Short mmCIF file of C-alpha atoms in Angstrom, two decimals:
data_model
loop_
_atom_site.label_atom_id
_atom_site.label_comp_id
_atom_site.label_asym_id
_atom_site.label_seq_id
_atom_site.Cartn_x
_atom_site.Cartn_y
_atom_site.Cartn_z
CA MET A 18 24.81 10.29 32.56
CA ALA A 19 21.27 9.91 31.38
CA PRO A 20 19.17 7.45 33.42
CA THR A 21 18.96 3.95 31.97
CA ILE A 22 15.64 3.40 30.07
CA ALA A 23 14.17 0.11 29.83
CA PRO A 24 14.64 -1.42 26.24
CA ILE A 25 11.05 -2.21 25.75
CA ILE A 26 10.28 1.71 26.22
CA ILE A 27 13.02 2.59 23.74
CA TYR A 28 11.26 0.09 21.31
CA ILE A 29 7.82 1.49 21.84
CA LEU A 30 9.10 5.15 21.59
CA SER A 31 10.79 4.20 18.28
CA PHE A 32 7.69 3.24 16.78
CA ILE A 33 5.34 5.92 18.37
CA THR A 34 7.81 8.96 17.91
CA PRO A 35 8.08 8.84 14.01
CA PHE A 36 4.43 7.67 13.65
CA ILE A 37 3.26 10.86 15.46
CA ILE A 38 5.77 13.25 13.75
CA THR A 39 4.80 11.93 10.30
CA LEU A 40 0.97 11.89 11.23
CA LEU A 41 1.12 15.54 12.38
CA GLY A 42 3.73 16.71 9.82
CA LEU A 43 2.07 15.49 6.63
CA PRO A 44 -1.17 17.50 6.75
CA LEU A 45 1.01 20.75 7.35
CA HIS A 46 3.39 19.53 4.45
CA ILE A 47 0.28 18.85 2.11
CA LYS A 48 -1.14 22.44 2.82
CA LEU A 49 2.40 23.92 2.22
CA MET A 50 2.91 22.36 -1.06
CA HIS A 51 -0.48 23.17 -2.64
CA LYS A 52 0.00 26.89 -1.40
CA ARG A 53 3.55 26.82 -3.13
CA GLY A 54 2.04 24.92 -6.26
CA ILE A 55 4.33 22.01 -5.91
CA SER A 56 1.87 19.22 -6.67
CA GLY A 57 1.73 16.50 -9.34
CA VAL A 58 -1.32 15.40 -11.12
CA ASP A 59 -2.46 11.66 -10.22
CA ILE A 60 -2.83 10.38 -13.84
CA HIS A 61 -4.36 7.09 -12.77
CA LYS A 62 -7.68 8.96 -11.51
CA GLU A 63 -10.67 10.13 -13.65
CA ASP A 64 -10.84 13.55 -12.15
CA LYS A 65 -6.93 14.06 -12.53
CA PRO A 66 -6.51 15.48 -8.94
CA LYS A 67 -3.51 17.52 -7.83
CA VAL A 68 -1.51 15.70 -5.22
CA ALA A 69 1.23 17.28 -3.05
CA GLU A 70 4.72 16.17 -3.78
CA ARG A 71 7.73 15.63 -1.77
CA GLY A 72 6.29 13.80 1.18
CA GLY A 73 9.52 12.39 1.60
CA ILE A 74 10.87 15.42 3.45
CA VAL A 75 8.30 14.63 6.29
CA ILE A 76 9.53 10.94 6.25
CA LEU A 77 13.13 12.09 6.40
CA ILE A 78 12.48 14.60 9.14
CA ALA A 79 10.50 11.91 11.09
CA ILE A 80 13.49 9.50 10.77
CA ILE A 81 16.08 12.26 11.93
CA LEU A 82 14.09 13.22 14.93
CA SER A 83 13.44 9.79 16.18
CA SER A 84 17.01 8.99 15.56
CA VAL A 85 18.04 11.77 17.87
CA LEU A 86 15.52 11.06 20.53
CA MET A 87 16.89 7.49 20.42
CA ILE A 88 20.55 8.77 20.62
CA ILE A 89 19.54 10.80 23.73
CA LEU A 90 17.71 7.95 25.46
CA VAL A 91 20.34 5.02 24.68
CA ASN A 92 23.18 4.94 27.25
CA ASP A 93 25.71 2.86 25.39
CA PRO A 94 28.03 5.24 23.26
CA GLU A 95 28.50 2.48 20.58
CA LEU A 96 24.66 2.19 20.10
CA ARG A 97 24.40 5.91 19.96
CA LEU A 98 27.27 5.97 17.13
CA SER A 99 25.23 3.12 15.30
CA ILE A 100 22.08 5.19 15.53
CA GLY A 101 23.87 8.37 14.45
CA ILE A 102 25.42 6.56 11.43
CA PHE A 103 22.03 4.98 10.47
CA CYS A 104 20.43 8.31 10.52
CA ILE A 105 23.26 10.11 8.51
CA THR A 106 23.23 7.24 5.91
CA VAL A 107 19.33 7.56 5.51
CA THR A 108 19.68 11.36 5.33
CA ILE A 109 22.22 11.35 2.48
CA ALA A 110 20.09 9.02 0.57
CA GLY A 111 17.05 11.15 1.21
CA LEU A 112 19.01 14.35 0.28
CA ILE A 113 20.02 12.85 -3.05
CA GLY A 114 16.28 12.30 -3.51
CA LEU A 115 15.34 15.78 -2.81
CA VAL A 116 18.03 17.05 -5.09
CA ASP A 117 16.46 14.88 -7.69
CA ASP A 118 12.96 16.07 -7.02
CA ILE A 119 14.08 19.58 -7.32
CA PHE A 120 16.72 19.34 -10.19
CA ASN A 121 16.01 15.97 -12.05
CA LEU A 122 19.17 14.15 -11.80
CA SER A 123 20.28 12.10 -14.72
CA ALA A 124 19.72 8.33 -14.63
CA LEU A 125 23.13 7.52 -14.31
CA LEU A 126 24.11 10.31 -11.81
CA LYS A 127 21.48 9.32 -9.16
CA PRO A 128 22.55 5.75 -8.52
CA PHE A 129 26.13 6.73 -8.55
CA LEU A 130 25.74 9.43 -5.91
CA LEU A 131 23.76 6.96 -3.96
CA LEU A 132 27.03 4.73 -3.79
CA PHE A 133 28.46 7.53 -1.49
CA ALA A 134 25.62 7.21 1.05
CA SER A 135 27.42 4.01 2.54
CA ILE A 136 30.70 6.24 3.22
CA PRO A 137 29.31 6.81 7.00
CA ILE A 138 29.10 3.01 7.57
CA ILE A 139 32.37 2.43 5.88
CA THR A 140 34.22 5.17 7.72
CA SER A 141 33.02 4.36 11.31
CA LYS A 142 33.14 0.62 10.55
CA ARG A 143 29.47 -0.15 11.43
CA TYR A 144 29.54 -3.24 9.42
CA LYS A 145 30.94 -6.81 9.81
CA PRO A 146 32.53 -8.25 6.58
CA GLU A 147 30.86 -11.57 7.54
CA PRO A 148 27.43 -11.82 5.95
CA ILE A 149 25.47 -14.92 7.47
CA LEU A 150 24.27 -17.40 5.12
CA PRO A 151 22.17 -20.58 5.87
CA PHE A 152 24.07 -23.72 6.34
CA ILE A 153 27.49 -21.94 5.93
CA GLY A 154 27.13 -19.34 8.85
CA LYS A 155 29.64 -16.44 8.89
CA THR A 156 31.53 -15.95 5.87
CA ARG A 157 34.71 -13.81 5.95
CA LEU A 158 34.77 -11.52 2.67
CA THR A 159 36.80 -8.62 4.06
CA ILE A 160 37.77 -6.79 0.95
CA ALA A 161 35.09 -8.19 -1.19
CA TYR A 162 32.46 -7.01 1.36
CA ILE A 163 33.83 -3.38 1.18
CA VAL A 164 33.61 -3.32 -2.48
CA LEU A 165 30.14 -4.50 -2.52
CA LEU A 166 28.89 -2.35 0.61
CA PRO A 167 28.18 0.74 -1.48
CA PHE A 168 25.81 -1.42 -3.75
CA ILE A 169 24.10 -2.81 -0.76
CA ILE A 170 22.90 0.54 0.06
CA ALA A 171 22.36 2.01 -3.49
CA VAL A 172 20.56 -1.09 -5.08
CA PRO A 173 17.64 -1.19 -2.61
CA ALA A 174 17.37 2.56 -2.68
CA ASN A 175 16.92 2.42 -6.42
CA SER A 176 14.76 -0.59 -6.55
CA VAL A 177 12.31 0.88 -3.98
CA ASN A 178 12.37 4.23 -6.08
CA MET A 179 11.47 2.16 -9.23
CA LEU A 180 8.43 0.27 -7.55
CA ASP A 181 6.89 3.83 -6.08
CA VAL A 182 4.44 4.20 -8.87
CA PHE A 183 1.08 3.64 -7.50
CA ASN A 184 -0.79 4.99 -4.40
CA GLY A 185 0.33 3.40 -1.24
CA SER A 186 2.46 0.68 -3.20
CA MET A 187 5.95 1.79 -1.64
CA ALA A 188 4.64 1.92 1.87
CA THR A 189 2.87 -1.33 2.04
CA THR A 190 5.47 -3.33 0.02
CA THR A 191 8.37 -1.73 2.30
CA ILE A 192 6.35 -2.35 5.57
CA ILE A 193 6.11 -6.07 4.65
CA VAL A 194 9.86 -6.36 3.98
CA LEU A 195 10.47 -4.50 7.25
CA ILE A 196 8.12 -6.98 9.09
CA ALA A 197 9.99 -9.92 7.54
CA VAL A 198 13.39 -8.40 8.58
CA PHE A 199 11.91 -7.72 12.25
CA PHE A 200 10.98 -11.50 12.70
CA SER A 201 14.22 -12.78 10.90
CA ASN A 202 16.25 -10.68 13.41
CA MET A 203 14.38 -12.34 16.19
CA ILE A 204 14.86 -15.82 14.84
CA VAL A 205 18.61 -15.54 13.72
CA PHE A 206 20.04 -13.73 16.67
CA GLY A 207 17.44 -15.23 19.16
CA ASN A 208 17.01 -11.72 20.78
CA GLY A 209 14.02 -10.89 22.91
CA PHE A 210 12.90 -7.30 23.75
CA ASP A 211 14.74 -7.33 27.25
CA GLN A 212 18.01 -6.06 26.21
CA LEU A 213 19.52 -3.46 23.69
CA ASP A 214 22.54 -4.70 22.03
CA ASN A 215 23.66 -4.53 18.40
CA SER A 216 20.95 -6.92 17.22
CA GLY A 217 18.33 -5.08 19.36
CA LEU A 218 19.30 -1.93 17.54
CA THR A 219 17.89 -3.36 14.31
CA TYR A 220 14.50 -3.65 16.01
CA VAL A 221 14.99 0.13 16.95
CA PHE A 222 15.93 0.80 13.02
CA VAL A 223 12.78 -1.26 11.82
CA LEU A 224 10.48 0.22 14.31
CA ILE A 225 11.42 3.73 13.26
CA MET A 226 10.77 2.89 9.60
CA VAL A 227 7.43 0.97 10.27
CA GLY A 228 6.31 4.04 12.55
CA THR A 229 7.07 6.47 9.68
CA LEU A 230 5.85 4.21 6.73
CA LEU A 231 2.46 3.48 8.43
CA ALA A 232 1.76 7.18 9.11
CA PHE A 233 2.86 8.00 5.61
CA TRP A 234 0.61 5.27 4.15
CA ILE A 235 -2.55 6.86 5.60
CA PHE A 236 -1.89 9.84 3.50
CA ASN A 237 -0.56 8.08 0.54
CA ARG A 238 -3.06 5.10 0.25
CA TYR A 239 -5.68 5.35 -2.58
CA PRO A 240 -6.83 8.01 -3.21
CA ALA A 241 -3.48 9.61 -2.31
CA LYS A 242 -3.26 12.93 -0.79
CA VAL A 243 0.77 13.31 -0.99
CA PHE A 244 3.33 11.64 -3.02
CA GLY A 245 6.67 10.55 -1.38
CA GLY A 246 8.87 11.51 -4.54
CA ASP A 247 12.32 10.44 -4.69
CA THR A 248 13.22 11.93 -1.26
CA GLY A 249 11.00 9.24 0.37
CA SER A 250 11.74 6.31 -1.84
CA LEU A 251 15.40 6.73 -1.69
CA ALA A 252 15.38 7.47 2.07
CA ILE A 253 13.38 4.28 2.75
CA GLY A 254 15.60 2.17 0.31
CA GLY A 255 18.68 3.45 1.81
CA ALA A 256 17.29 2.66 5.25
CA LEU A 257 16.59 -1.00 4.03
CA GLY A 258 20.18 -1.23 2.94
CA ALA A 259 21.60 0.10 6.11
CA ILE A 260 19.55 -2.16 8.13
CA ALA A 261 20.78 -5.13 5.97
CA VAL A 262 24.36 -4.07 6.44
CA MET A 263 24.31 -2.85 10.21
CA GLY A 264 21.88 -5.69 11.30
CA ARG A 265 23.81 -8.33 9.47
CA LEU A 266 20.85 -9.43 7.62
CA GLU A 267 22.01 -8.98 3.98
CA VAL A 268 20.77 -12.12 2.61
CA VAL A 269 17.28 -11.77 4.48
CA VAL A 270 16.89 -8.43 2.91
CA ILE A 271 17.85 -9.53 -0.60
CA ILE A 272 15.33 -12.35 -0.37
CA ALA A 273 12.54 -10.06 1.09
CA MET A 274 13.18 -7.60 -1.61
CA ILE A 275 12.89 -10.03 -4.52
CA PRO A 276 9.87 -8.38 -6.25
CA PHE A 277 11.71 -4.97 -6.08
CA ILE A 278 14.89 -6.40 -7.61
CA MET A 279 12.78 -8.24 -10.30
CA ASN A 280 11.00 -5.01 -11.15
CA ALA A 281 14.37 -3.33 -11.42
CA PHE A 282 15.85 -6.24 -13.55
CA GLY A 283 12.84 -6.05 -15.94
CA ILE A 284 13.34 -2.17 -16.45
CA ILE A 285 17.07 -2.35 -16.88
CA SER A 286 16.92 -5.38 -19.31
CA SER A 287 14.11 -3.72 -21.53
CA VAL A 288 15.63 -0.36 -21.70
CA LYS A 289 19.01 -1.57 -22.08
CA GLY A 290 20.55 0.21 -19.19
CA LEU A 291 19.64 3.15 -16.80
CA LEU A 292 16.88 5.61 -17.89
CA GLU A 293 15.34 8.10 -15.79
CA ARG A 294 11.37 7.56 -15.53
CA ARG A 295 10.81 10.98 -17.38
CA GLU A 296 12.91 9.52 -20.33
CA MET A 297 10.97 6.46 -20.78
CA THR A 298 7.75 5.67 -22.70
CA ARG A 299 5.09 4.89 -20.33
CA PRO A 300 4.20 1.22 -20.19
CA THR A 301 0.53 1.95 -18.96
CA LYS A 302 -2.50 3.59 -19.97
CA MET A 303 -6.01 3.87 -18.59
CA THR A 304 -9.10 2.08 -19.86
CA LYS A 305 -12.48 3.78 -20.28
CA ASP A 306 -13.50 2.45 -16.96
CA TRP A 307 -10.21 3.81 -15.28
CA LYS A 308 -8.43 0.67 -14.92
CA ILE A 309 -4.79 0.21 -15.68
CA GLU A 310 -3.73 -1.67 -18.94
CA SER A 311 -0.76 -2.26 -20.98
CA THR A 312 0.17 0.25 -23.74
CA ARG A 313 1.81 -2.59 -25.75
CA ASP A 314 4.50 -0.27 -26.73
CA ARG A 315 7.67 -2.08 -27.47
CA LYS A 316 9.77 0.93 -26.39
CA ALA A 317 8.08 0.99 -22.96
CA PRO A 318 10.06 -0.69 -20.01
CA ILE A 319 8.88 -4.02 -19.16
CA THR A 320 7.88 -3.62 -15.40
CA LEU A 321 6.07 -5.67 -12.76
CA VAL A 322 3.03 -3.78 -13.42
CA GLY A 323 3.09 -4.87 -16.92
CA LEU A 324 3.32 -8.56 -15.94
CA VAL A 325 0.43 -8.16 -13.54
CA ILE A 326 -1.97 -6.53 -15.98
CA GLN A 327 -1.02 -8.59 -19.06
CA LYS A 328 -4.03 -11.06 -18.30
CA GLY A 329 -6.24 -7.89 -18.27
CA PRO A 330 -6.63 -4.50 -17.07
CA LEU A 331 -6.63 -3.80 -13.18
CA HIS A 332 -7.86 -1.10 -10.99
CA GLU A 333 -4.96 0.74 -9.20
CA LYS A 334 -5.84 -0.48 -5.99
CA ASP A 335 -5.70 -4.22 -7.20
CA VAL A 336 -2.35 -3.65 -8.74
CA VAL A 337 -0.90 -2.59 -5.37
CA LYS A 338 -2.58 -5.67 -4.01
CA THR A 339 -0.91 -7.94 -6.28
CA PHE A 340 2.45 -6.22 -5.32
CA ASN A 341 1.54 -6.91 -1.75
CA VAL A 342 0.93 -10.58 -2.64
CA LEU A 343 4.41 -10.91 -4.10
CA ALA A 344 5.98 -8.97 -1.07
CA ILE A 345 4.27 -11.30 1.37
CA VAL A 346 5.66 -14.48 -0.64
CA SER A 347 9.01 -13.23 -0.57
CA ALA A 348 8.83 -12.06 2.87
CA ILE A 349 7.80 -15.58 4.01
CA LEU A 350 10.91 -16.93 2.20
CA ALA A 351 13.03 -14.48 3.86
CA ILE A 352 11.87 -15.72 7.34
CA VAL A 353 12.29 -19.27 5.97
CA ILE A 354 15.92 -18.26 5.33
CA ALA A 355 16.24 -16.87 8.84
CA VAL A 356 14.88 -20.28 10.24
CA LEU A 357 17.21 -22.37 8.10
CA THR A 358 20.07 -20.23 9.37
CA ASN A 359 19.09 -20.79 12.92
CA LEU A 360 18.54 -24.41 12.41
CA SER A 361 21.99 -24.71 10.99
CA GLY A 362 23.21 -23.56 14.59
CA VAL A 363 25.80 -21.40 12.65
CA VAL A 364 25.19 -17.96 14.46
CA SER A 365 26.92 -17.79 17.75
CA MET B 9 -25.65 -0.53 15.61
CA SER B 10 -25.17 -3.12 18.16
CA ILE B 11 -21.76 -4.36 19.02
CA ILE B 12 -22.43 -7.73 17.49
CA GLN B 13 -23.41 -6.01 14.18
CA SER B 14 -20.13 -3.98 14.21
CA VAL B 15 -18.13 -6.90 14.91
CA SER B 16 -19.72 -8.98 12.17
CA SER B 17 -19.36 -6.16 9.54
CA PHE B 18 -15.75 -5.90 10.62
CA VAL B 19 -15.09 -9.49 10.17
CA LYS B 20 -16.93 -9.49 6.94
CA ASN B 21 -14.60 -6.57 5.74
CA ILE B 22 -11.52 -8.40 6.69
CA GLY B 23 -12.82 -11.55 5.08
CA SER B 24 -13.65 -9.69 1.79
CA GLY B 25 -10.19 -7.92 2.00
CA ILE B 26 -8.61 -11.38 2.21
CA MET B 27 -10.76 -12.77 -0.55
CA SER B 28 -9.65 -9.94 -2.94
CA TYR B 29 -6.13 -10.74 -2.48
CA PHE B 30 -6.74 -14.59 -3.33
CA ARG B 31 -8.65 -13.71 -6.16
CA LEU B 32 -5.64 -11.93 -7.58
CA THR B 33 -3.21 -14.62 -6.83
CA PRO B 34 -3.67 -16.75 -10.07
CA ARG B 35 -2.55 -13.85 -12.16
CA LEU B 36 0.86 -13.98 -10.16
CA ALA B 37 1.43 -17.70 -10.47
CA LYS B 38 4.49 -17.16 -12.73
CA LEU B 39 6.06 -14.55 -10.67
CA ILE B 40 5.42 -16.48 -7.50
CA GLY B 41 7.10 -19.54 -9.15
CA LEU B 42 9.86 -17.33 -10.08
CA GLU B 43 10.28 -16.14 -6.55
CA ILE B 44 10.33 -19.59 -5.08
CA PHE B 45 12.98 -20.59 -7.89
CA VAL B 46 15.12 -17.81 -6.84
CA PHE B 47 14.85 -18.67 -3.44
CA GLY B 48 15.32 -22.53 -4.12
CA THR B 49 18.60 -22.06 -6.08
CA PHE B 50 19.93 -19.76 -3.45
CA ILE B 51 19.40 -22.47 -0.94
CA ALA B 52 21.03 -25.08 -3.29
CA ILE B 53 24.04 -22.76 -3.71
CA CYS B 54 24.33 -22.57 0.10
CA VAL B 55 24.36 -26.30 0.39
CA VAL B 56 26.99 -26.64 -2.39
CA ILE B 57 29.16 -24.09 -0.74
CA SER B 58 28.63 -25.62 2.73
CA GLU B 59 29.04 -29.22 1.88
CA GLY B 60 31.47 -28.78 -1.11
CA ILE B 61 33.54 -25.83 -1.04
CA MET B 62 34.03 -25.50 2.73
CA ARG B 63 34.91 -28.97 3.16
CA ILE B 64 38.11 -28.23 1.38
CA PRO B 65 40.84 -28.93 3.94
CA ASP B 66 43.27 -26.08 5.10
CA SER B 67 46.84 -26.40 4.37
CA PRO B 68 49.40 -26.32 6.96
CA LYS B 69 51.55 -24.19 4.71
CA PRO B 70 50.43 -20.51 5.33
CA GLY B 71 51.01 -19.37 1.71
CA LEU B 72 49.16 -22.29 0.20
CA ASN B 73 46.42 -21.84 2.89
CA PHE B 74 45.77 -18.27 1.98
CA LEU B 75 45.46 -19.50 -1.82
CA PHE B 76 42.89 -22.04 -0.64
CA ALA B 77 41.02 -19.56 1.40
CA ALA B 78 40.96 -16.96 -1.74
CA LEU B 79 39.93 -19.78 -3.79
CA LYS B 80 36.95 -20.63 -1.74
CA VAL B 81 35.92 -17.25 -1.51
CA GLY B 82 36.36 -16.59 -5.03
CA ILE B 83 34.28 -19.83 -6.17
CA SER B 84 31.62 -18.86 -3.63
CA LEU B 85 31.28 -15.48 -5.01
CA LEU B 86 31.22 -16.87 -8.70
CA LEU B 87 28.38 -19.09 -7.60
CA ILE B 88 26.38 -16.23 -6.18
CA GLY B 89 27.28 -14.12 -9.06
CA LEU B 90 26.00 -17.06 -11.36
CA TRP B 91 22.69 -17.01 -9.32
CA THR B 92 22.22 -13.19 -9.77
CA GLY B 93 22.78 -13.73 -13.53
CA VAL B 94 20.44 -16.66 -14.08
CA TRP B 95 17.74 -14.67 -11.86
CA TYR B 96 18.33 -11.64 -14.30
CA TYR B 97 17.96 -13.74 -17.24
CA LEU B 98 14.72 -15.47 -16.15
CA THR B 99 13.00 -12.33 -15.27
CA LYS B 100 14.08 -10.86 -18.74
CA ARG B 101 12.70 -14.12 -20.31
CA LEU B 102 9.66 -14.23 -18.55
CA MET B 103 8.88 -10.37 -19.16
CA LYS B 104 9.69 -10.74 -22.69
CA ASN B 105 7.63 -13.92 -23.33
CA ASP B 106 4.69 -12.33 -21.85
CA ARG B 107 5.00 -9.27 -24.06
CA GLN B 108 5.18 -11.57 -27.13
CA LYS B 109 2.21 -13.48 -25.99
CA ASN B 110 0.45 -10.06 -25.74
CA LYS B 111 1.52 -8.94 -29.14
CA GLU B 112 0.29 -12.41 -30.49
CA LYS B 113 -3.07 -12.03 -28.83
CA GLU B 114 -3.41 -8.25 -30.25
CA GLU B 115 -2.69 -9.55 -33.81
CA ASN B 116 -5.12 -12.32 -33.64
CA LYS B 117 -7.85 -9.86 -32.60
#
């Protein structure tokens, strides 16, 4: 039997391990992608640089390796299983993204396949069909929950994918969501860092994701040296969904993801259904001074970016900042939800 | 460069960073408003469920009790569904209105 390791060490390692793996892995990945000619043009820059693609592969590897390390370090078999299930769920979502990056899946097939990412959680029963709501407390949904569960994974995955359009936008906004989830977990379940139980595991998942994303952001921020691709965005979105279900923070994650969902609503309502990014008319174009402005094309999807730039063109960095402001507001609201849940005294 | 100079330039950089965020906030007034509205209506629904639907007493008859419980869950889910629908509709309206305004602006030019 492995020696018991203090939870705080596990928390620290769950942040540092993926951070280092991603930090060391991405430069190698960038070199390899350029060597193989797998790069995309960054159309928002004047010199149209070629940027390495599929950085999500490193994100996925970092999450898998960190999860394996946590499985080795944690003593409780139940917790080990939960970490394994989290890892498998994220891997399935990431692999669907990888297949999409390589073969370009249709706009309907991708979300449909993502519904299957929840199978490991359902079959291993790593969920409680009792979402916690403020004032109400635990609600028993049993059958309805199982029906909704695949969507709790697929919707965040697709929403994150839809907002991954500018340098650093996905990394910063999801880090903000994860920080909100971290504090909400602390508030709702009143957990410190001195023990590692089911709600403590949420810290582990969040820290793995923040560690990975922080290192990814270093290479993906303006001007980007690597794009995450669908592999990265679907893996991260899938992870958010898995954290929501396994950490029993469904409502907190929904509220923290309001900007992502609004963007998805806008796109779906304007193009009347699901369309792949490649099939849609571009909603933005560049000005002479390389700012982003709306194309005003009626066929183009209405996105969050479109709303942000309607008062005038903005530099790419500023567009990402506006996304961050929206994410910060919804993160604060998510934490308020957690406080209200705690104040209602409905979680025992 | 002395330590004091480094610290002061660091603080200045952070300050200007925060200011650049604040400068962008007026553009987002409507979106932030919608975020707060979505949040507020969700809280309102929770209060309605907690103080209204959950107060429906349980029935001593098992069959009837099951029906009551199913009804409670059904109404609650309906309210949440309605909330999502309103959220979708408002987002759509907000985005379409803005596109309309943009078009009018273009035509006036």
